[in-house]
């Protein structure tokens, strides 16, 4: 046997023995002023214990309580616990095409939100993170610490200029290195697919190294322009605005490697399907072994002795008179026989009776006033909130319901059900649905289900109406825009006609100054030659700047991974 909190013995037992010594050896101050016979007549007689005996009993009870607090145990054992998880590498495409705005606010930010949702829904996975463009960058190795991963993702600077391109082969090489000690190799790509049409090399590498590739496609088939930081849209060499669409060829990469392919959704259904498929196809790997101790607890033996001695010491107290004893028993009855009235005093019963009576008679205003007179507790607040709800004071009722804290599942269910009703009456349908669903987790109630279905139906109708209004508004805006464009075109034509008239007039005036124009033309020719020379210098400076940009350092949190193959795509996205 040993004590887990052995320091308690030194910190509490020694002072307790010293205190006991002083109390037992100190004489009563009254003995200095009265004789023993007089004190005997003044004191209440006790046929059981003397004061000294009762004090010793109380101190013995205190000693056993301290021993119980020190937590005596025996039969200590060390047990091992093993964590079984599925390893996954998640790779986010950070190439320039992920700045396209067909997903709000852009594809890259949408991918970050999806990744955070994956971390929230992952219960049996260990995850590593990679960023990839023309090269791959390691953000985090395989870990179970999802809180740290969330911090890294939230603080990831999406404005970093990564190399242009989408090199999935480099990502596969990095994944193979990170998962070399695991039998299951799963890679989840969050990407728009890049520009590559043939993934035969990647498929061959994945099959050779037994890597299953899953793809969550984050782009639309219609495509979108790429918005740059200066607000302009990215253009090609010909000056046309680039439209980047979903590359559906990446589906072959996933399906031919035994993984899976799914296009994005606005809810979590896409990531849930991916995680379920990974769990069904992969065996869990053994991760960190944890050790913990088990004991046979002995504290209840000294605690039982302490309580027994305490009862003996109190039983030796002089007898209470009948009136005081009756009041004491009545107080115990009122406080412990009815849990709903636990926080109420004896004088509160009339108020509770009046409040309940008013509520039953549908006098809800009077009931609210009566309940407000009582001290706050979970049952009083629940009844008051119900009265306010019946008065159509939904806002006040919601605040009261929300602040109720209870350990009773039945009261918690009733609170959530009524809270859902209050939100529904306030036309806050989203919160109403949330509280109905929480209530159904505690109790499968048919009335709650009916309310939930009704509110969902109302919400859907409201969304359809809003969409209809939005379409009408967009149509009106389009008509207004067309009118404005026609007006601007008319103004532009008038301006061009005026310019043409001015030009003709100017030509007539300058027809007599032909010699001067020829001289001016020679000057312009010299000027153009100088501009061409400057343009050559400017092109040289641009090439030098691009070379420096390629060699610049990336975020210190990222580690660039070497690859045996470079992305051959030369597009600026």
Coordinates of C-alpha atoms in Angstrom, one line a residue, residues 60-532:
X60 CA -9.5 11.4 15.3
X61 CA -12.2 11.9 12.7
X62 CA -10.1 14.7 11.2
X63 CA -7.0 12.5 11.1
X64 CA -8.9 9.8 9.2
X65 CA -10.3 12.3 6.7
X66 CA -6.7 13.6 6.0
X67 CA -5.6 10.0 5.4
X68 CA -8.5 9.5 3.0
X69 CA -7.4 12.7 1.2
X70 CA -3.9 11.3 0.8
X71 CA -5.6 8.6 -1.3
X72 CA -4.2 5.2 -0.1
X73 CA -4.0 2.6 -2.9
X74 CA -2.8 -0.9 -3.5
X75 CA -2.3 -3.4 -6.4
X76 CA -0.8 -0.8 -8.7
X77 CA -0.6 -1.9 -12.3
X78 CA 0.8 -0.3 -15.5
X79 CA -1.4 -0.9 -18.6
X80 CA -0.6 -0.2 -22.3
X81 CA -3.0 1.5 -24.7
X82 CA -2.5 1.5 -28.4
X83 CA -4.0 4.0 -30.9
X84 CA -5.2 2.6 -34.2
X85 CA -5.5 5.2 -37.0
X86 CA -5.5 5.5 -40.8
X87 CA -2.7 7.7 -42.2
X88 CA -3.7 10.2 -44.9
X89 CA -1.6 12.8 -46.8
X90 CA -3.7 15.8 -47.9
X91 CA -2.3 17.9 -50.7
X92 CA -3.6 21.4 -51.6
X93 CA -3.1 22.8 -55.1
X94 CA -1.7 26.4 -54.6
X95 CA -1.0 27.1 -58.3
X96 CA -2.3 30.4 -59.8
X97 CA -5.3 28.7 -61.3
X98 CA -6.6 28.1 -57.7
X99 CA -7.2 31.9 -57.6
X100 CA -10.1 31.5 -60.0
X101 CA -13.4 32.9 -58.5
X102 CA -15.9 30.3 -59.7
X103 CA -16.0 29.1 -56.0
X104 CA -16.4 31.8 -53.3
X105 CA -14.2 33.6 -52.5
X106 CA -11.8 31.7 -54.7
X107 CA -10.8 28.0 -55.1
X108 CA -7.8 28.2 -52.7
X109 CA -9.8 29.7 -49.8
X110 CA -12.6 27.2 -50.5
X111 CA -10.0 24.4 -50.3
X112 CA -8.8 25.7 -46.9
X113 CA -12.3 25.6 -45.6
X114 CA -12.8 22.1 -46.9
X115 CA -9.5 21.0 -45.2
X116 CA -10.7 22.5 -41.8
X117 CA -14.0 20.5 -42.2
X118 CA -12.0 17.3 -42.9
X119 CA -10.1 17.8 -39.6
X120 CA -13.4 18.3 -37.8
X121 CA -14.9 15.1 -39.3
X122 CA -11.8 12.9 -38.9
X123 CA -12.1 10.7 -35.9
X124 CA -9.8 7.7 -36.9
X125 CA -7.2 9.4 -39.1
X126 CA -3.7 10.8 -38.7
X127 CA -3.0 13.5 -41.3
X128 CA 0.0 15.1 -43.0
X129 CA -0.2 18.3 -45.2
X130 CA 1.5 19.2 -48.5
X131 CA 1.2 22.3 -50.7
X132 CA 2.0 21.8 -54.4
X133 CA 2.3 23.8 -57.5
X134 CA 5.3 23.4 -59.8
X135 CA 7.1 22.0 -56.7
X136 CA 5.9 20.4 -53.5
X137 CA 6.2 21.9 -50.1
X138 CA 5.8 20.0 -46.8
X139 CA 3.6 21.9 -44.3
X140 CA 3.2 19.1 -41.7
X141 CA 4.3 15.5 -41.4
X142 CA 1.8 12.8 -40.2
X143 CA 0.3 13.9 -36.9
X144 CA -2.7 13.4 -34.6
X145 CA -2.5 17.0 -33.3
X146 CA -5.3 18.5 -35.3
X147 CA -5.3 21.7 -33.2
X148 CA -1.8 22.6 -34.4
X149 CA -2.8 21.8 -38.0
X150 CA -5.8 24.2 -37.8
X151 CA -3.4 26.9 -36.6
X152 CA -1.1 26.3 -39.6
X153 CA -4.0 26.3 -42.1
X154 CA -5.6 29.5 -40.7
X155 CA -2.2 31.3 -40.7
X156 CA -1.2 30.1 -44.2
X157 CA -0.4 33.1 -46.3
X158 CA -2.3 32.4 -49.6
X159 CA -0.6 35.5 -51.1
X160 CA 2.7 33.7 -51.4
X161 CA 3.9 33.5 -55.1
X162 CA 4.4 29.8 -55.6
X163 CA 5.9 28.5 -58.9
X164 CA 3.4 28.3 -61.7
X165 CA 2.3 24.8 -62.7
X166 CA 0.6 21.7 -61.2
X167 CA 3.3 19.0 -60.5
X168 CA 1.3 16.1 -59.1
X169 CA 4.3 13.7 -59.7
X170 CA 6.3 15.7 -57.2
X171 CA 3.4 15.3 -54.7
X172 CA 3.4 11.6 -55.2
X173 CA 7.1 11.4 -54.5
X174 CA 6.7 13.4 -51.3
X175 CA 3.7 11.2 -50.2
X176 CA 5.8 8.1 -50.7
X177 CA 8.5 9.5 -48.5
X178 CA 6.2 10.5 -45.7
X179 CA 4.3 7.1 -45.7
X180 CA 7.3 4.8 -46.3
X181 CA 6.8 3.1 -42.9
X182 CA 3.1 2.5 -43.3
X183 CA 1.3 -0.3 -45.2
X184 CA -1.5 2.0 -46.3
X185 CA -0.7 4.9 -48.5
X186 CA -3.6 7.3 -49.1
X187 CA -3.3 10.7 -50.8
X188 CA -6.2 13.2 -51.0
X189 CA -5.8 15.9 -53.6
X190 CA -7.7 19.2 -53.3
X191 CA -7.2 20.6 -56.8
X192 CA -8.8 21.9 -60.0
X193 CA -6.8 19.2 -62.0
X194 CA -4.3 21.6 -63.6
X195 CA -3.8 21.5 -67.4
X196 CA -2.2 18.1 -67.9
X197 CA -4.1 15.8 -70.3
X198 CA -2.2 12.5 -69.6
X199 CA -1.4 11.2 -66.2
X200 CA 0.2 7.9 -67.2
X201 CA 3.5 8.6 -65.4
X202 CA 1.7 9.5 -62.2
X203 CA -0.5 6.4 -62.4
X204 CA 2.5 4.2 -63.0
X205 CA 4.3 5.7 -60.0
X206 CA 1.2 5.3 -57.7
X207 CA 0.6 1.7 -58.7
X208 CA 4.3 0.8 -58.2
X209 CA 4.4 2.3 -54.7
X210 CA 0.8 1.2 -53.8
X211 CA -0.5 4.8 -53.3
X212 CA -4.3 5.2 -53.5
X213 CA -5.2 8.7 -54.9
X214 CA -8.4 10.4 -53.9
X215 CA -9.4 13.7 -55.6
X216 CA -11.8 16.3 -54.4
X217 CA -12.4 18.5 -57.5
X218 CA -12.6 22.2 -56.7
X219 CA -13.6 23.9 -59.9
X220 CA -16.6 24.2 -62.2
X221 CA -17.0 22.8 -65.7
X222 CA -17.9 26.3 -66.9
X223 CA -14.7 27.7 -65.5
X224 CA -13.8 31.2 -64.4
X225 CA -11.2 34.0 -64.8
X226 CA -8.2 34.3 -62.5
X227 CA -8.3 37.5 -60.4
X228 CA -4.9 38.9 -59.5
X229 CA -4.0 40.9 -56.4
X230 CA -4.2 44.2 -58.3
X231 CA -7.8 43.5 -59.2
X232 CA -7.2 42.8 -62.9
X233 CA -7.8 39.4 -64.5
X234 CA -5.0 37.2 -65.8
X235 CA -4.5 37.4 -69.6
X236 CA -2.7 35.1 -72.0
X237 CA 0.1 36.1 -74.4
X238 CA -2.5 37.1 -76.9
X239 CA -4.1 39.5 -74.5
X240 CA -7.2 37.4 -73.9
X241 CA -8.6 36.8 -70.4
X242 CA -7.8 33.3 -69.3
X243 CA -10.7 31.1 -68.4
X244 CA -9.7 28.1 -66.3
X245 CA -12.1 25.1 -66.2
X246 CA -12.1 21.8 -64.2
X247 CA -9.7 19.3 -65.7
X248 CA -11.8 16.1 -65.7
X249 CA -8.8 14.0 -66.9
X250 CA -7.6 13.8 -63.3
X251 CA -10.5 11.4 -62.7
X252 CA -8.4 8.7 -64.4
X253 CA -5.6 9.3 -62.0
X254 CA -7.9 8.5 -59.0
X255 CA -9.9 5.6 -60.4
X256 CA -7.0 3.8 -61.9
X257 CA -5.0 3.9 -58.6
X258 CA -7.8 2.3 -56.6
X259 CA -8.8 5.6 -55.0
X260 CA -11.9 7.8 -55.6
X261 CA -13.0 10.9 -57.4
X262 CA -15.7 13.3 -56.3
X263 CA -16.7 16.9 -57.2
X264 CA -17.1 19.5 -54.5
X265 CA -20.4 20.1 -52.6
X266 CA -21.4 23.1 -50.5
X267 CA -22.0 20.8 -47.4
X268 CA -19.8 18.0 -45.9
X269 CA -21.2 15.1 -48.0
X270 CA -18.2 15.1 -50.3
X271 CA -15.6 14.8 -47.5
X272 CA -17.7 12.3 -45.6
X273 CA -17.9 10.0 -48.6
X274 CA -14.1 10.2 -49.1
X275 CA -13.3 9.5 -45.4
X276 CA -15.8 6.5 -45.4
X277 CA -14.2 5.1 -48.6
X278 CA -10.7 5.5 -47.1
X279 CA -11.7 3.7 -43.9
X280 CA -13.4 0.8 -45.8
X281 CA -10.3 0.2 -48.0
X282 CA -7.5 0.8 -45.5
X283 CA -6.4 -1.1 -42.4
X284 CA -5.7 1.0 -39.3
X285 CA -2.0 1.5 -38.4
X286 CA -0.7 1.4 -34.8
X287 CA 0.4 4.8 -33.7
X288 CA 1.7 6.0 -30.3
X289 CA 1.6 3.5 -27.4
X290 CA 0.3 5.1 -24.2
X291 CA 0.8 3.8 -20.6
X292 CA -1.6 4.4 -17.7
X293 CA -1.8 3.1 -14.1
X294 CA -4.6 1.4 -12.4
X295 CA -5.1 1.0 -8.6
X296 CA -7.3 -0.6 -6.0
X297 CA -8.6 2.4 -4.1
X298 CA -8.6 2.2 -0.2
X299 CA -9.6 5.8 0.7
X300 CA -13.2 4.8 1.5
X301 CA -12.1 2.8 4.6
X302 CA -10.5 5.7 6.5
X303 CA -13.3 8.0 5.2
X304 CA -16.0 5.6 6.6
X305 CA -14.2 5.5 10.0
X306 CA -14.0 9.4 10.0
X307 CA -17.7 9.7 9.3
X308 CA -18.5 7.2 12.0
X309 CA -16.4 9.0 14.6
X310 CA -17.9 12.3 13.5
X311 CA -21.4 10.9 14.2
X312 CA -20.4 9.7 17.6
X313 CA -18.9 13.1 18.5
X314 CA -22.1 14.9 17.4
X315 CA -24.4 12.4 19.1
X316 CA -22.7 13.4 22.4
X317 CA -23.9 17.0 22.0
X318 CA -26.6 18.2 24.5
X319 CA -30.1 17.3 23.4
X320 CA -32.0 19.9 21.3
X321 CA -35.4 21.0 22.5
X322 CA -38.4 19.6 20.6
X323 CA -39.2 22.9 18.8
X324 CA -35.7 23.3 17.4
X325 CA -35.7 19.6 16.4
X326 CA -39.0 19.9 14.6
X327 CA -37.8 23.0 12.7
X328 CA -34.6 21.1 11.7
X329 CA -36.5 18.1 10.4
X330 CA -39.0 20.3 8.5
X331 CA -36.1 22.1 6.8
X332 CA -34.5 18.8 5.7
X333 CA -37.9 17.7 4.3
X334 CA -38.5 20.8 2.2
X335 CA -35.0 20.8 0.8
X336 CA -34.5 17.2 -0.2
X337 CA -37.9 15.5 -0.8
X338 CA -38.7 17.6 -3.9
X339 CA -35.8 18.4 -6.2
X340 CA -37.8 21.1 -8.1
X341 CA -38.1 23.1 -4.8
X342 CA -34.5 22.6 -3.7
X343 CA -33.6 26.2 -4.1
X344 CA -36.8 27.6 -2.6
X345 CA -37.4 28.6 0.9
X346 CA -40.5 27.6 3.0
X347 CA -42.1 30.9 2.3
X348 CA -41.9 30.4 -1.5
X349 CA -44.5 27.7 -1.6
X350 CA -47.4 30.1 -1.7
X351 CA -45.8 32.0 -4.6
X352 CA -45.2 28.8 -6.5
X353 CA -48.8 27.7 -6.0
X354 CA -50.1 31.1 -7.2
X355 CA -47.8 31.0 -10.3
X356 CA -48.8 27.5 -11.3
X357 CA -52.5 28.3 -10.8
X358 CA -52.2 31.4 -12.9
X359 CA -50.4 29.4 -15.7
X360 CA -53.1 26.7 -15.7
X361 CA -55.8 29.5 -15.9
X362 CA -53.9 30.9 -18.9
X363 CA -53.2 34.1 -17.0
X364 CA -49.6 34.1 -18.3
X365 CA -48.7 37.7 -17.4
X366 CA -49.7 37.1 -13.8
X367 CA -47.8 33.8 -13.8
X368 CA -44.6 35.5 -15.1
X369 CA -44.8 38.1 -12.3
X370 CA -45.2 35.4 -9.7
X371 CA -42.3 33.3 -11.0
X372 CA -40.1 36.4 -11.1
X373 CA -40.5 36.7 -7.3
X374 CA -38.7 33.4 -6.8
X375 CA -35.0 32.8 -6.5
X376 CA -33.4 31.8 -9.8
X377 CA -32.9 28.1 -10.4
X378 CA -33.3 25.8 -13.4
X379 CA -36.9 24.9 -12.7
X380 CA -38.1 28.4 -11.9
X381 CA -36.3 29.7 -15.1
X382 CA -37.9 27.0 -17.2
X383 CA -41.4 27.8 -15.9
X384 CA -40.8 31.6 -16.3
X385 CA -39.6 31.1 -19.9
X386 CA -42.7 29.1 -20.7
X387 CA -44.9 31.9 -19.3
X388 CA -43.0 34.5 -21.4
X389 CA -43.4 32.3 -24.5
X390 CA -47.2 32.2 -23.9
X391 CA -47.2 36.0 -23.7
X392 CA -45.5 36.1 -27.1
X393 CA -42.4 37.6 -25.6
X394 CA -40.2 35.2 -27.6
X395 CA -37.0 37.2 -27.3
X396 CA -37.1 37.2 -23.5
X397 CA -38.1 33.5 -23.5
X398 CA -35.2 32.6 -25.7
X399 CA -32.6 34.3 -23.5
X400 CA -34.0 32.5 -20.4
X401 CA -34.1 29.1 -22.1
X402 CA -30.5 29.5 -23.3
X403 CA -29.2 30.3 -19.8
X404 CA -30.7 27.2 -18.2
X405 CA -28.0 24.7 -17.1
X406 CA -29.3 21.4 -15.9
X407 CA -28.0 17.8 -15.5
X408 CA -31.6 16.4 -16.1
X409 CA -31.9 14.9 -19.6
X410 CA -35.7 15.3 -19.4
X411 CA -35.5 19.0 -18.6
X412 CA -32.8 19.6 -21.1
X413 CA -35.0 17.9 -23.8
X414 CA -38.0 20.1 -22.9
X415 CA -35.8 23.2 -22.9
X416 CA -34.4 22.5 -26.4
X417 CA -37.8 21.6 -27.8
X418 CA -39.4 24.9 -26.4
X419 CA -36.3 26.8 -27.5
X420 CA -36.8 25.5 -31.0
X421 CA -40.5 26.6 -30.9
X422 CA -39.5 30.1 -29.7
X423 CA -36.9 30.5 -32.5
X424 CA -39.6 29.3 -35.0
X425 CA -42.0 31.9 -33.7
X426 CA -39.3 34.5 -34.1
X427 CA -38.8 33.4 -37.7
X428 CA -35.2 32.3 -36.9
X429 CA -35.6 29.0 -38.8
X430 CA -31.9 28.0 -38.8
X431 CA -31.6 28.1 -35.0
X432 CA -35.0 26.4 -34.6
X433 CA -33.8 23.5 -36.7
X434 CA -30.5 23.3 -34.7
X435 CA -32.4 23.1 -31.3
X436 CA -34.9 20.6 -32.6
X437 CA -32.1 18.3 -33.8
X438 CA -30.3 18.7 -30.4
X439 CA -33.5 17.7 -28.7
X440 CA -34.0 14.6 -30.8
X441 CA -30.5 13.5 -29.8
X442 CA -31.8 13.3 -26.2
X443 CA -35.3 11.9 -26.9
X444 CA -36.9 10.4 -30.0
X445 CA -40.1 12.5 -29.8
X446 CA -42.8 12.5 -32.6
X447 CA -43.9 16.1 -31.9
X448 CA -40.4 17.4 -32.1
X449 CA -39.9 15.5 -35.4
X450 CA -43.1 17.0 -36.8
X451 CA -42.0 20.6 -35.8
X452 CA -38.5 19.9 -37.4
X453 CA -40.0 18.8 -40.7
X454 CA -42.4 21.8 -40.8
X455 CA -39.6 24.3 -40.1
X456 CA -37.4 22.7 -42.8
X457 CA -40.2 23.0 -45.3
X458 CA -40.8 26.6 -44.4
X459 CA -37.1 27.3 -44.8
X460 CA -37.0 25.7 -48.2
X461 CA -40.0 27.7 -49.3
X462 CA -38.3 30.9 -48.1
X463 CA -35.1 30.0 -50.0
X464 CA -37.1 29.4 -53.2
X465 CA -38.9 32.7 -52.8
X466 CA -35.6 34.5 -52.2
X467 CA -34.0 32.9 -55.2
X468 CA -37.1 34.0 -57.3
X469 CA -36.7 37.5 -56.0
X470 CA -33.0 37.5 -56.7
X471 CA -33.6 36.3 -60.3
X472 CA -36.2 39.1 -60.8
X473 CA -33.8 41.6 -59.4
X474 CA -30.9 40.4 -61.6
X475 CA -33.2 40.6 -64.6
X476 CA -34.1 44.2 -63.7
X477 CA -30.5 45.1 -63.2
X478 CA -29.6 43.5 -66.6
X479 CA -32.3 45.5 -68.4
X480 CA -31.0 48.7 -66.7
X481 CA -27.5 47.8 -67.6
X482 CA -28.5 47.3 -71.3
X483 CA -30.2 50.6 -71.4
X484 CA -27.2 52.3 -69.9
X485 CA -24.9 50.6 -72.4
X486 CA -27.1 51.8 -75.3
X487 CA -27.0 55.3 -73.9
X488 CA -23.2 55.2 -73.5
X489 CA -22.9 53.8 -77.1
X490 CA -25.0 56.8 -78.4
X491 CA -22.8 59.2 -76.5
X492 CA -19.7 57.5 -77.8
X493 CA -20.9 57.8 -81.4
X494 CA -21.7 61.5 -81.0
X495 CA -18.2 62.0 -79.5
X496 CA -16.6 60.2 -82.4
X497 CA -18.5 62.2 -85.0
X498 CA -17.4 65.4 -83.3
X499 CA -13.8 64.2 -83.2
X500 CA -14.0 63.4 -86.9
X501 CA -15.3 66.9 -87.7
X502 CA -12.5 68.4 -85.7
X503 CA -10.0 66.2 -87.4
X504 CA -11.1 67.3 -90.9
X505 CA -10.9 70.9 -89.9
X506 CA -7.4 70.3 -88.5
X507 CA -6.3 68.6 -91.8
X508 CA -7.5 71.5 -93.8
X509 CA -5.5 73.9 -91.6
X510 CA -2.4 71.8 -91.7
X511 CA -2.4 71.1 -95.4
X512 CA -0.3 74.3 -95.9
X513 CA 2.3 73.1 -93.4
X514 CA 3.6 70.0 -95.2
X515 CA 7.2 70.8 -94.8
X516 CA 6.8 71.2 -91.1
X517 CA 5.1 67.9 -90.8
X518 CA 8.0 66.1 -92.7
X519 CA 10.5 67.6 -90.2
X520 CA 8.3 66.4 -87.3
X521 CA 8.1 62.9 -88.9
X522 CA 11.9 62.7 -88.9
X523 CA 11.9 63.5 -85.2
X524 CA 9.3 60.9 -84.5
X525 CA 11.4 58.3 -86.3
X526 CA 14.4 59.1 -84.1
X527 CA 12.2 58.9 -81.1
X528 CA 10.8 55.5 -82.0
X529 CA 14.3 54.1 -82.5
X530 CA 15.2 55.3 -79.0
X531 CA 12.0 53.6 -77.6
X532 CA 12.9 50.3 -79.2

